[in-house]
PDB file of C-alpha atoms and ligand atoms in Angstrom:
ATOM      1  CA  UNK Z 125      -0.129   0.190  -0.005  1.00  0.00           C
ATOM      2  CA  UNK Z 126       1.208   3.431  -0.418  1.00  0.00           C
ATOM      3  CA  UNK Z 127      -1.897   5.959   1.494  1.00  0.00           C
ATOM      4  CA  UNK Z 128       0.116   9.262  -0.051  1.00  0.00           C
ATOM      5  CA  UNK Z 129      -0.658   8.346  -3.478  1.00  0.00           C
ATOM      6  CA  UNK Z 130      -3.881   6.255  -3.650  1.00  0.00           C
ATOM      7  CA  UNK Z 131      -6.568   5.612  -1.783  1.00  0.00           C
ATOM      8  CA  UNK Z 132      -6.504   1.670   0.301  1.00  0.00           C
ATOM      9  CA  UNK Z 133      -9.903  -0.400  -0.437  1.00  0.00           C
ATOM     10  CA  UNK Z 134     -11.363  -3.197   0.996  1.00  0.00           C
ATOM     11  CA  UNK Z 135     -14.225  -4.742  -0.288  1.00  0.00           C
ATOM     12  CA  UNK Z 136     -16.147  -7.779   0.103  1.00  0.00           C
ATOM     13  CA  UNK Z 137     -17.473  -9.875  -2.665  1.00  0.00           C
ATOM     14  CA  UNK Z 138     -20.050 -11.590  -1.121  1.00  0.00           C
ATOM     15  CA  UNK Z 139     -21.070 -13.501  -4.800  1.00  0.00           C
ATOM     16  CA  UNK Z 140     -24.334 -15.660  -4.194  1.00  0.00           C
ATOM     17  CA  UNK Z 141     -23.916 -15.919  -0.789  1.00  0.00           C
ATOM     18  CA  UNK Z 142     -26.570 -14.480   2.594  1.00  0.00           C
ATOM     19  CA  UNK Z 143     -30.175 -13.422   2.424  1.00  0.00           C
ATOM     20  CA  UNK Z 144     -31.201  -9.898   3.393  1.00  0.00           C
ATOM     21  CA  UNK Z 145     -32.939 -10.821   6.644  1.00  0.00           C
ATOM     22  CA  UNK Z 146     -28.839 -11.237   6.993  1.00  0.00           C
ATOM     23  CA  UNK Z 147     -27.384  -7.857   6.913  1.00  0.00           C
ATOM     24  CA  UNK Z 148     -28.290  -6.161   9.708  1.00  0.00           C
ATOM     25  CA  UNK Z 149     -26.748  -8.518  11.882  1.00  0.00           C
ATOM     26  CA  UNK Z 150     -23.595  -8.760   9.937  1.00  0.00           C
ATOM     27  CA  UNK Z 151     -23.533  -4.882  10.370  1.00  0.00           C
ATOM     28  CA  UNK Z 152     -23.922  -4.723  13.805  1.00  0.00           C
ATOM     29  CA  UNK Z 153     -20.980  -6.864  14.364  1.00  0.00           C
ATOM     30  CA  UNK Z 154     -18.523  -5.443  11.559  1.00  0.00           C
ATOM     31  CA  UNK Z 155     -18.999  -2.214  12.797  1.00  0.00           C
ATOM     32  CA  UNK Z 156     -18.147  -2.948  16.333  1.00  0.00           C
ATOM     33  CA  UNK Z 157     -14.873  -4.673  14.766  1.00  0.00           C
ATOM     34  CA  UNK Z 158     -13.757  -1.495  12.912  1.00  0.00           C
ATOM     35  CA  UNK Z 159     -13.465   1.297  14.629  1.00  0.00           C
ATOM     36  CA  UNK Z 160     -12.155   4.349  13.094  1.00  0.00           C
ATOM     37  CA  UNK Z 161     -11.032   2.549  10.054  1.00  0.00           C
ATOM     38  CA  UNK Z 162     -12.396   5.445   7.757  1.00  0.00           C
ATOM     39  CA  UNK Z 163      -9.022   6.728   8.800  1.00  0.00           C
ATOM     40  CA  UNK Z 164      -7.075   4.078   6.842  1.00  0.00           C
ATOM     41  CA  UNK Z 165      -8.864   2.466   4.202  1.00  0.00           C
ATOM     42  CA  UNK Z 166     -12.376   2.559   2.268  1.00  0.00           C
ATOM     43  CA  UNK Z 167     -14.413  -0.250   3.336  1.00  0.00           C
ATOM     44  CA  UNK Z 168     -17.290  -1.903   0.374  1.00  0.00           C
ATOM     45  CA  UNK Z 169     -19.227  -4.976   0.765  1.00  0.00           C
ATOM     46  CA  UNK Z 170     -21.006  -5.911  -3.206  1.00  0.00           C
ATOM     47  CA  UNK Z 171     -23.695  -8.046  -2.419  1.00  0.00           C
ATOM     48  CA  UNK Z 172     -26.344 -10.069  -4.929  1.00  0.00           C
ATOM     49  CA  UNK Z 173     -28.843  -7.679  -6.821  1.00  0.00           C
ATOM     50  CA  UNK Z 174     -31.618  -8.132  -4.525  1.00  0.00           C
ATOM     51  CA  UNK Z 175     -29.715  -7.751  -0.867  1.00  0.00           C
ATOM     52  CA  UNK Z 176     -28.685  -4.010  -2.295  1.00  0.00           C
ATOM     53  CA  UNK Z 177     -32.068  -2.632  -0.765  1.00  0.00           C
ATOM     54  CA  UNK Z 178     -31.207  -4.266   2.656  1.00  0.00           C
ATOM     55  CA  UNK Z 179     -27.138  -3.707   2.342  1.00  0.00           C
ATOM     56  CA  UNK Z 180     -27.889  -0.165   1.399  1.00  0.00           C
ATOM     57  CA  UNK Z 181     -30.071   0.408   4.481  1.00  0.00           C
ATOM     58  CA  UNK Z 182     -28.036  -1.238   7.318  1.00  0.00           C
ATOM     59  CA  UNK Z 183     -25.247   0.610   6.379  1.00  0.00           C
ATOM     60  CA  UNK Z 184     -26.474   3.779   5.713  1.00  0.00           C
ATOM     61  CA  UNK Z 185     -25.653   5.587   9.147  1.00  0.00           C
ATOM     62  CA  UNK Z 186     -21.923   3.475   8.497  1.00  0.00           C
ATOM     63  CA  UNK Z 187     -18.695   4.272   6.289  1.00  0.00           C
ATOM     64  CA  UNK Z 188     -19.251   1.456   4.925  1.00  0.00           C
ATOM     65  CA  UNK Z 189     -20.351   1.486   1.175  1.00  0.00           C
ATOM     66  CA  UNK Z 190     -22.506  -1.158  -0.811  1.00  0.00           C
ATOM     67  CA  UNK Z 191     -21.716  -2.346  -3.884  1.00  0.00           C
ATOM     68  CA  UNK Z 192     -23.258  -4.745  -6.797  1.00  0.00           C
ATOM     69  CA  UNK Z 193     -20.913  -7.714  -8.451  1.00  0.00           C
ATOM     70  CA  UNK Z 194     -22.227  -6.926 -12.006  1.00  0.00           C
ATOM     71  CA  UNK Z 195     -24.538  -4.835 -13.988  1.00  0.00           C
ATOM     72  CA  UNK Z 196     -25.946  -4.047 -17.809  1.00  0.00           C
ATOM     73  CA  UNK Z 197     -24.012  -2.534 -20.593  1.00  0.00           C
ATOM     74  CA  UNK Z 198     -26.465  -1.229 -21.866  1.00  0.00           C
ATOM     75  CA  UNK Z 199     -28.674   2.212 -21.210  1.00  0.00           C
ATOM     76  CA  UNK Z 200     -32.317   0.061 -20.727  1.00  0.00           C
ATOM     77  CA  UNK Z 201     -34.704  -1.687 -23.000  1.00  0.00           C
ATOM     78  CA  UNK Z 202     -35.299  -5.430 -23.511  1.00  0.00           C
ATOM     79  CA  UNK Z 203     -32.368  -7.268 -21.693  1.00  0.00           C
ATOM     80  CA  UNK Z 204     -34.011  -9.736 -19.784  1.00  0.00           C
ATOM     81  CA  UNK Z 205     -32.379  -9.924 -16.024  1.00  0.00           C
ATOM     82  CA  UNK Z 206     -30.311  -7.663 -16.627  1.00  0.00           C
ATOM     83  CA  UNK Z 207     -29.569  -4.185 -14.136  1.00  0.00           C
ATOM     84  CA  UNK Z 208     -29.041  -0.921 -15.448  1.00  0.00           C
ATOM     85  CA  UNK Z 209     -26.451   1.883 -14.733  1.00  0.00           C
ATOM     86  CA  UNK Z 210     -29.672   4.263 -13.271  1.00  0.00           C
ATOM     87  CA  UNK Z 211     -31.107   1.218 -11.669  1.00  0.00           C
ATOM     88  CA  UNK Z 212     -28.341   0.627  -9.202  1.00  0.00           C
ATOM     89  CA  UNK Z 213     -27.497   4.443  -8.874  1.00  0.00           C
ATOM     90  CA  UNK Z 214     -31.368   4.975  -8.048  1.00  0.00           C
ATOM     91  CA  UNK Z 215     -31.122   3.078  -5.175  1.00  0.00           C
ATOM     92  CA  UNK Z 216     -28.058   4.614  -4.035  1.00  0.00           C
ATOM     93  CA  UNK Z 217     -25.287   1.620  -5.117  1.00  0.00           C
ATOM     94  CA  UNK Z 218     -21.823   3.328  -4.421  1.00  0.00           C
ATOM     95  CA  UNK Z 219     -19.857   0.653  -6.147  1.00  0.00           C
ATOM     96  CA  UNK Z 220     -19.578  -2.299  -9.095  1.00  0.00           C
ATOM     97  CA  UNK Z 221     -17.651  -5.209  -9.722  1.00  0.00           C
ATOM     98  CA  UNK Z 222     -17.351  -5.493 -13.228  1.00  0.00           C
ATOM     99  CA  UNK Z 223     -15.704  -9.057 -15.540  1.00  0.00           C
ATOM    100  CA  UNK Z 224     -14.765 -10.867 -12.486  1.00  0.00           C
ATOM    101  CA  UNK Z 225     -13.485 -14.626 -13.118  1.00  0.00           C
ATOM    102  CA  UNK Z 226     -16.743 -16.294 -12.451  1.00  0.00           C
ATOM    103  CA  UNK Z 227     -18.375 -13.707 -15.057  1.00  0.00           C
ATOM    104  CA  UNK Z 228     -16.237 -14.300 -17.383  1.00  0.00           C
ATOM    105  CA  UNK Z 229     -16.004 -18.567 -17.050  1.00  0.00           C
ATOM    106  CA  UNK Z 230     -19.560 -18.926 -16.226  1.00  0.00           C
ATOM    107  CA  UNK Z 231     -21.495 -16.256 -18.466  1.00  0.00           C
ATOM    108  CA  UNK Z 232     -19.422 -15.108 -21.180  1.00  0.00           C
ATOM    109  CA  UNK Z 233     -17.842 -12.017 -20.349  1.00  0.00           C
ATOM    110  CA  UNK Z 234     -14.899 -10.299 -22.367  1.00  0.00           C
ATOM    111  CA  UNK Z 235     -12.999  -8.074 -21.799  1.00  0.00           C
ATOM    112  CA  UNK Z 236     -14.619  -5.700 -24.652  1.00  0.00           C
ATOM    113  CA  UNK Z 237     -18.125  -6.680 -22.651  1.00  0.00           C
ATOM    114  CA  UNK Z 238     -15.878  -5.333 -19.622  1.00  0.00           C
ATOM    115  CA  UNK Z 239     -14.765  -2.374 -21.765  1.00  0.00           C
ATOM    116  CA  UNK Z 240     -18.409  -1.288 -22.311  1.00  0.00           C
ATOM    117  CA  UNK Z 241     -19.404  -2.392 -18.885  1.00  0.00           C
ATOM    118  CA  UNK Z 242     -16.429   0.383 -17.833  1.00  0.00           C
ATOM    119  CA  UNK Z 243     -17.772   3.166 -19.514  1.00  0.00           C
ATOM    120  CA  UNK Z 244     -21.080   2.503 -18.655  1.00  0.00           C
ATOM    121  CA  UNK Z 245     -19.960   2.671 -15.256  1.00  0.00           C
ATOM    122  CA  UNK Z 246     -18.378   6.258 -15.309  1.00  0.00           C
ATOM    123  CA  UNK Z 247     -21.262   7.884 -16.740  1.00  0.00           C
ATOM    124  CA  UNK Z 248     -22.184   7.600 -13.269  1.00  0.00           C
ATOM    125  CA  UNK Z 249     -21.051   8.119  -9.696  1.00  0.00           C
ATOM    126  CA  UNK Z 250     -20.200   4.624  -9.582  1.00  0.00           C
ATOM    127  CA  UNK Z 251     -17.131   3.276  -8.414  1.00  0.00           C
ATOM    128  CA  UNK Z 252     -16.359   0.730 -10.683  1.00  0.00           C
ATOM    129  CA  UNK Z 253     -13.418  -2.150  -9.511  1.00  0.00           C
ATOM    130  CA  UNK Z 254     -12.682  -4.080 -12.746  1.00  0.00           C
ATOM    131  CA  UNK Z 255     -11.180  -7.663 -12.577  1.00  0.00           C
ATOM    132  CA  UNK Z 256      -8.108  -9.357 -14.623  1.00  0.00           C
ATOM    133  CA  UNK Z 257      -6.108 -12.374 -13.649  1.00  0.00           C
ATOM    134  CA  UNK Z 258      -4.674 -15.274 -15.435  1.00  0.00           C
ATOM    135  CA  UNK Z 259      -5.483 -18.924 -14.682  1.00  0.00           C
ATOM    136  CA  UNK Z 260      -3.348 -22.058 -13.960  1.00  0.00           C
ATOM    137  CA  UNK Z 261      -2.798 -22.911 -17.228  1.00  0.00           C
ATOM    138  CA  UNK Z 262      -2.208 -19.160 -18.455  1.00  0.00           C
ATOM    139  CA  UNK Z 263       0.498 -19.092 -15.329  1.00  0.00           C
ATOM    140  CA  UNK Z 264       2.428 -22.439 -15.909  1.00  0.00           C
ATOM    141  CA  UNK Z 265       2.764 -21.357 -19.825  1.00  0.00           C
ATOM    142  CA  UNK Z 266       4.362 -18.192 -18.374  1.00  0.00           C
ATOM    143  CA  UNK Z 267       1.914 -15.655 -20.259  1.00  0.00           C
ATOM    144  CA  UNK Z 268       0.808 -14.122 -17.072  1.00  0.00           C
ATOM    145  CA  UNK Z 269       2.300 -10.472 -17.393  1.00  0.00           C
ATOM    146  CA  UNK Z 270       1.414 -10.296 -21.109  1.00  0.00           C
ATOM    147  CA  UNK Z 271      -2.295 -12.277 -20.445  1.00  0.00           C
ATOM    148  CA  UNK Z 272      -2.837  -9.314 -17.765  1.00  0.00           C
ATOM    149  CA  UNK Z 273      -1.629  -6.597 -19.593  1.00  0.00           C
ATOM    150  CA  UNK Z 274      -3.750  -7.509 -22.499  1.00  0.00           C
ATOM    151  CA  UNK Z 275      -7.183  -7.160 -19.994  1.00  0.00           C
ATOM    152  CA  UNK Z 276      -6.066  -4.339 -18.456  1.00  0.00           C
ATOM    153  CA  UNK Z 277      -5.351  -2.519 -22.027  1.00  0.00           C
ATOM    154  CA  UNK Z 278      -8.588  -3.942 -23.861  1.00  0.00           C
ATOM    155  CA  UNK Z 279     -11.081  -3.042 -20.202  1.00  0.00           C
ATOM    156  CA  UNK Z 280      -9.528   0.368 -20.454  1.00  0.00           C
ATOM    157  CA  UNK Z 281      -9.805   1.379 -23.957  1.00  0.00           C
ATOM    158  CA  UNK Z 282     -10.806   4.878 -24.784  1.00  0.00           C
ATOM    159  CA  UNK Z 283     -11.004   5.442 -21.051  1.00  0.00           C
ATOM    160  CA  UNK Z 284      -9.043   8.879 -20.069  1.00  0.00           C
ATOM    161  CA  UNK Z 285      -7.048   9.925 -18.053  1.00  0.00           C
ATOM    162  CA  UNK Z 286      -9.111  11.849 -15.627  1.00  0.00           C
ATOM    163  CA  UNK Z 287     -11.641   8.829 -16.073  1.00  0.00           C
ATOM    164  CA  UNK Z 288      -9.222   6.392 -14.400  1.00  0.00           C
ATOM    165  CA  UNK Z 289      -8.934   8.745 -11.042  1.00  0.00           C
ATOM    166  CA  UNK Z 290     -12.272   6.618 -10.610  1.00  0.00           C
ATOM    167  CA  UNK Z 291     -11.199   3.112 -11.803  1.00  0.00           C
ATOM    168  CA  UNK Z 292     -10.289   0.351  -9.255  1.00  0.00           C
ATOM    169  CA  UNK Z 293      -8.326  -2.495 -10.345  1.00  0.00           C
ATOM    170  CA  UNK Z 294      -8.584  -5.810  -8.917  1.00  0.00           C
ATOM    171  CA  UNK Z 295      -5.715  -8.244  -9.896  1.00  0.00           C
ATOM    172  CA  UNK Z 296      -7.614 -11.706  -8.952  1.00  0.00           C
ATOM    173  CA  UNK Z 297      -5.691 -14.513 -10.613  1.00  0.00           C
ATOM    174  CA  UNK Z 298      -8.040 -17.151 -10.677  1.00  0.00           C
ATOM    175  CA  UNK Z 299      -6.599 -20.028  -9.631  1.00  0.00           C
ATOM    176  CA  UNK Z 300      -6.281 -18.416  -6.060  1.00  0.00           C
ATOM    177  CA  UNK Z 301     -10.264 -17.722  -5.963  1.00  0.00           C
ATOM    178  CA  UNK Z 302     -11.990 -20.306  -3.392  1.00  0.00           C
ATOM    179  CA  UNK Z 303      -9.363 -22.732  -3.546  1.00  0.00           C
ATOM    180  CA  UNK Z 304      -6.891 -21.649  -0.818  1.00  0.00           C
ATOM    181  CA  UNK Z 305      -4.034 -21.116  -2.773  1.00  0.00           C
ATOM    182  CA  UNK Z 306      -2.943 -17.729  -2.090  1.00  0.00           C
ATOM    183  CA  UNK Z 307      -0.058 -15.952  -4.327  1.00  0.00           C
ATOM    184  CA  UNK Z 308       2.366 -15.403  -2.439  1.00  0.00           C
ATOM    185  CA  UNK Z 309       2.707 -11.475  -1.852  1.00  0.00           C
ATOM    186  CA  UNK Z 310       5.809 -11.353  -4.025  1.00  0.00           C
ATOM    187  CA  UNK Z 311       3.541 -12.879  -6.424  1.00  0.00           C
ATOM    188  CA  UNK Z 312       1.326 -10.926  -6.396  1.00  0.00           C
ATOM    189  CA  UNK Z 313       3.327  -7.807  -5.971  1.00  0.00           C
ATOM    190  CA  UNK Z 314       5.375  -8.475  -9.693  1.00  0.00           C
ATOM    191  CA  UNK Z 315       1.659  -8.689 -10.927  1.00  0.00           C
ATOM    192  CA  UNK Z 316       0.044  -5.872  -9.675  1.00  0.00           C
ATOM    193  CA  UNK Z 317       3.418  -3.711 -10.161  1.00  0.00           C
ATOM    194  CA  UNK Z 318       3.085  -4.647 -13.641  1.00  0.00           C
ATOM    195  CA  UNK Z 319      -0.439  -3.463 -13.748  1.00  0.00           C
ATOM    196  CA  UNK Z 320       0.828   0.213 -12.852  1.00  0.00           C
ATOM    197  CA  UNK Z 321       3.464  -0.527 -15.570  1.00  0.00           C
ATOM    198  CA  UNK Z 322       0.810  -0.765 -17.834  1.00  0.00           C
ATOM    199  CA  UNK Z 323      -1.402   1.732 -16.908  1.00  0.00           C
ATOM    200  CA  UNK Z 324       1.762   4.717 -16.926  1.00  0.00           C
ATOM    201  CA  UNK Z 325       2.798   3.463 -20.545  1.00  0.00           C
ATOM    202  CA  UNK Z 326      -1.519   4.139 -21.383  1.00  0.00           C
ATOM    203  CA  UNK Z 327      -1.763   7.083 -19.585  1.00  0.00           C
ATOM    204  CA  UNK Z 328       1.259   8.539 -17.285  1.00  0.00           C
ATOM    205  CA  UNK Z 329       3.275   7.836 -13.841  1.00  0.00           C
ATOM    206  CA  UNK Z 330       1.345  10.298 -12.213  1.00  0.00           C
ATOM    207  CA  UNK Z 331      -2.338   8.826 -13.023  1.00  0.00           C
ATOM    208  CA  UNK Z 332      -0.617   5.167 -12.389  1.00  0.00           C
ATOM    209  CA  UNK Z 333       0.341   5.620  -9.004  1.00  0.00           C
ATOM    210  CA  UNK Z 334      -2.822   7.204  -8.129  1.00  0.00           C
ATOM    211  CA  UNK Z 335      -4.850   3.968  -9.393  1.00  0.00           C
ATOM    212  CA  UNK Z 336      -5.901   1.374  -6.394  1.00  0.00           C
ATOM    213  CA  UNK Z 337      -4.841  -2.165  -7.644  1.00  0.00           C
ATOM    214  CA  UNK Z 338      -6.391  -4.553  -4.837  1.00  0.00           C
ATOM    215  CA  UNK Z 339      -5.477  -7.968  -5.018  1.00  0.00           C
ATOM    216  CA  UNK Z 340      -7.877 -11.180  -4.521  1.00  0.00           C
ATOM    217  CA  UNK Z 341      -8.076 -15.120  -4.357  1.00  0.00           C
ATOM    218  CA  UNK Z 342      -8.456 -16.383  -0.959  1.00  0.00           C
ATOM    219  CA  UNK Z 343      -6.907 -13.428   0.746  1.00  0.00           C
ATOM    220  CA  UNK Z 344      -8.313 -14.541   4.662  1.00  0.00           C
ATOM    221  CA  UNK Z 345      -7.722 -13.183   8.063  1.00  0.00           C
ATOM    222  CA  UNK Z 346      -4.351 -14.721   8.290  1.00  0.00           C
ATOM    223  CA  UNK Z 347      -2.435 -13.740   5.173  1.00  0.00           C
ATOM    224  CA  UNK Z 348      -4.091 -10.107   4.256  1.00  0.00           C
ATOM    225  CA  UNK Z 349      -1.398  -8.142   6.466  1.00  0.00           C
ATOM    226  CA  UNK Z 350       1.757  -9.604   4.402  1.00  0.00           C
ATOM    227  CA  UNK Z 351      -0.302  -8.812   1.331  1.00  0.00           C
ATOM    228  CA  UNK Z 352      -1.115  -5.419   1.792  1.00  0.00           C
ATOM    229  CA  UNK Z 353       2.311  -4.888   3.007  1.00  0.00           C
ATOM    230  CA  UNK Z 354       3.154  -4.917  -0.288  1.00  0.00           C
ATOM    231  CA  UNK Z 355       3.540  -1.601  -2.295  1.00  0.00           C
ATOM    232  CA  UNK Z 356       1.227  -2.037  -5.384  1.00  0.00           C
ATOM    233  CA  UNK Z 357      -1.118  -3.723  -3.170  1.00  0.00           C
ATOM    234  CA  UNK Z 358      -3.373  -1.247  -2.093  1.00  0.00           C
ATOM    235  CA  UNK Z 359      -6.629  -3.379  -0.688  1.00  0.00           C
ATOM    236  CA  UNK Z 360      -8.524  -6.539  -1.189  1.00  0.00           C
ATOM    237  CA  UNK Z 361     -11.172  -8.500  -3.007  1.00  0.00           C
ATOM    238  CA  UNK Z 362     -12.425 -10.732  -0.538  1.00  0.00           C
ATOM    239  CA  UNK Z 363     -15.006 -13.514  -1.283  1.00  0.00           C
ATOM    240  CA  UNK Z 364     -15.421 -15.993   1.534  1.00  0.00           C
ATOM    241  CA  UNK Z 365     -13.865 -13.526   4.067  1.00  0.00           C
ATOM    242  CA  UNK Z 366     -16.321 -11.069   3.517  1.00  0.00           C
ATOM    243  CA  UNK Z 367     -18.849 -13.257   4.644  1.00  0.00           C
ATOM    244  CA  UNK Z 368     -17.990 -13.571   8.131  1.00  0.00           C
ATOM    245  CA  UNK Z 369     -17.997 -10.304   9.832  1.00  0.00           C
ATOM    246  CA  UNK Z 370     -15.214 -10.803  12.592  1.00  0.00           C
ATOM    247  CA  UNK Z 371     -12.555 -12.262   9.461  1.00  0.00           C
ATOM    248  CA  UNK Z 372     -13.605  -9.324   7.234  1.00  0.00           C
ATOM    249  CA  UNK Z 373     -12.703  -7.008  10.173  1.00  0.00           C
ATOM    250  CA  UNK Z 374      -9.725  -8.441  10.723  1.00  0.00           C
ATOM    251  CA  UNK Z 375      -8.441  -7.800   7.024  1.00  0.00           C
ATOM    252  CA  UNK Z 376     -10.169  -4.686   7.162  1.00  0.00           C
ATOM    253  CA  UNK Z 377      -7.591  -3.662  10.530  1.00  0.00           C
ATOM    254  CA  UNK Z 378      -4.620  -5.462   8.692  1.00  0.00           C
ATOM    255  CA  UNK Z 379      -4.899  -2.672   6.424  1.00  0.00           C
ATOM    256  CA  UNK Z 380      -3.781  -0.450   9.412  1.00  0.00           C
ATOM    257  CA  UNK Z 381      -0.122  -0.866   8.960  1.00  0.00           C
TER     258      UNK Z 381
HETATM  259  P1  PGA J 453     -11.865 -15.823  -2.560  1.00  0.00           P
HETATM  260  O1  PGA J 453     -12.639 -14.903  -3.791  1.00  0.00           O
HETATM  261  O2  PGA J 453     -11.657 -14.638  -1.656  1.00  0.00           O
HETATM  262  O3  PGA J 453     -13.125 -16.609  -1.949  1.00  0.00           O
HETATM  263  O4  PGA J 453     -11.080 -16.408  -2.907  1.00  0.00           O
HETATM  264  C1  PGA J 453     -12.204 -13.665  -3.832  1.00  0.00           C
HETATM  265  C2  PGA J 453     -13.202 -13.427  -5.193  1.00  0.00           C
HETATM  266  O5  PGA J 453     -13.412 -14.139  -6.134  1.00  0.00           O
HETATM  267  O6  PGA J 453     -13.347 -12.264  -5.791  1.00  0.00           O
END
């Protein structure tokens, strides 16, 4: 992390877990355990669409932000089952995850659709968290750097340096997600730093230095501190461990270093 240059962000990704009726108890436990966190990081929970109203209400009186896990690239119209930027912002959604590897793997999202979703999000006040990352096979083939650079370049195609002030990138190696196989802090740092170099090439060093780059993939209460100590890892996108308020709180507190 480098708090002088950029924001530290700890984001939970609840995926397809939790019920609206469970949100209040989660919030009560979490906020008790993270007093004053706003002085060292932004904390967010990204929840299923139907849980957004309950989460927005429960976290309204707190400093914890609320985000969605996906959105449509289209403005409105005949897109059954989709949710638009306007519908998310209308209820007060502050963040949105774009291009999570599970969306890419199971729902056919591509670098191009990620780019379209990012452009749609940037017409609003929501903060996009754009996910990139390699599969195990790609890592073993030695193409991680090239692959992640390509994902970043396509996702950011047509996005200005000014717009980058509102974009967050999450490096999530696919093989580390939900597997308990965390990248070593050194390996995660190498890729996060490479992403920053890509940003410096696309824009300039000042713009690149100001972008928060999160690590995701089996980050938990035990390994968060080491990962967050890396200079180019500015936070986490946390799945499994964000479902337990105590573990998520430990990660938020680990960012206070
Ligand atoms: P995990 O998920 O922490 O359960 O590995 C991370 C993510 O998918 O964002």
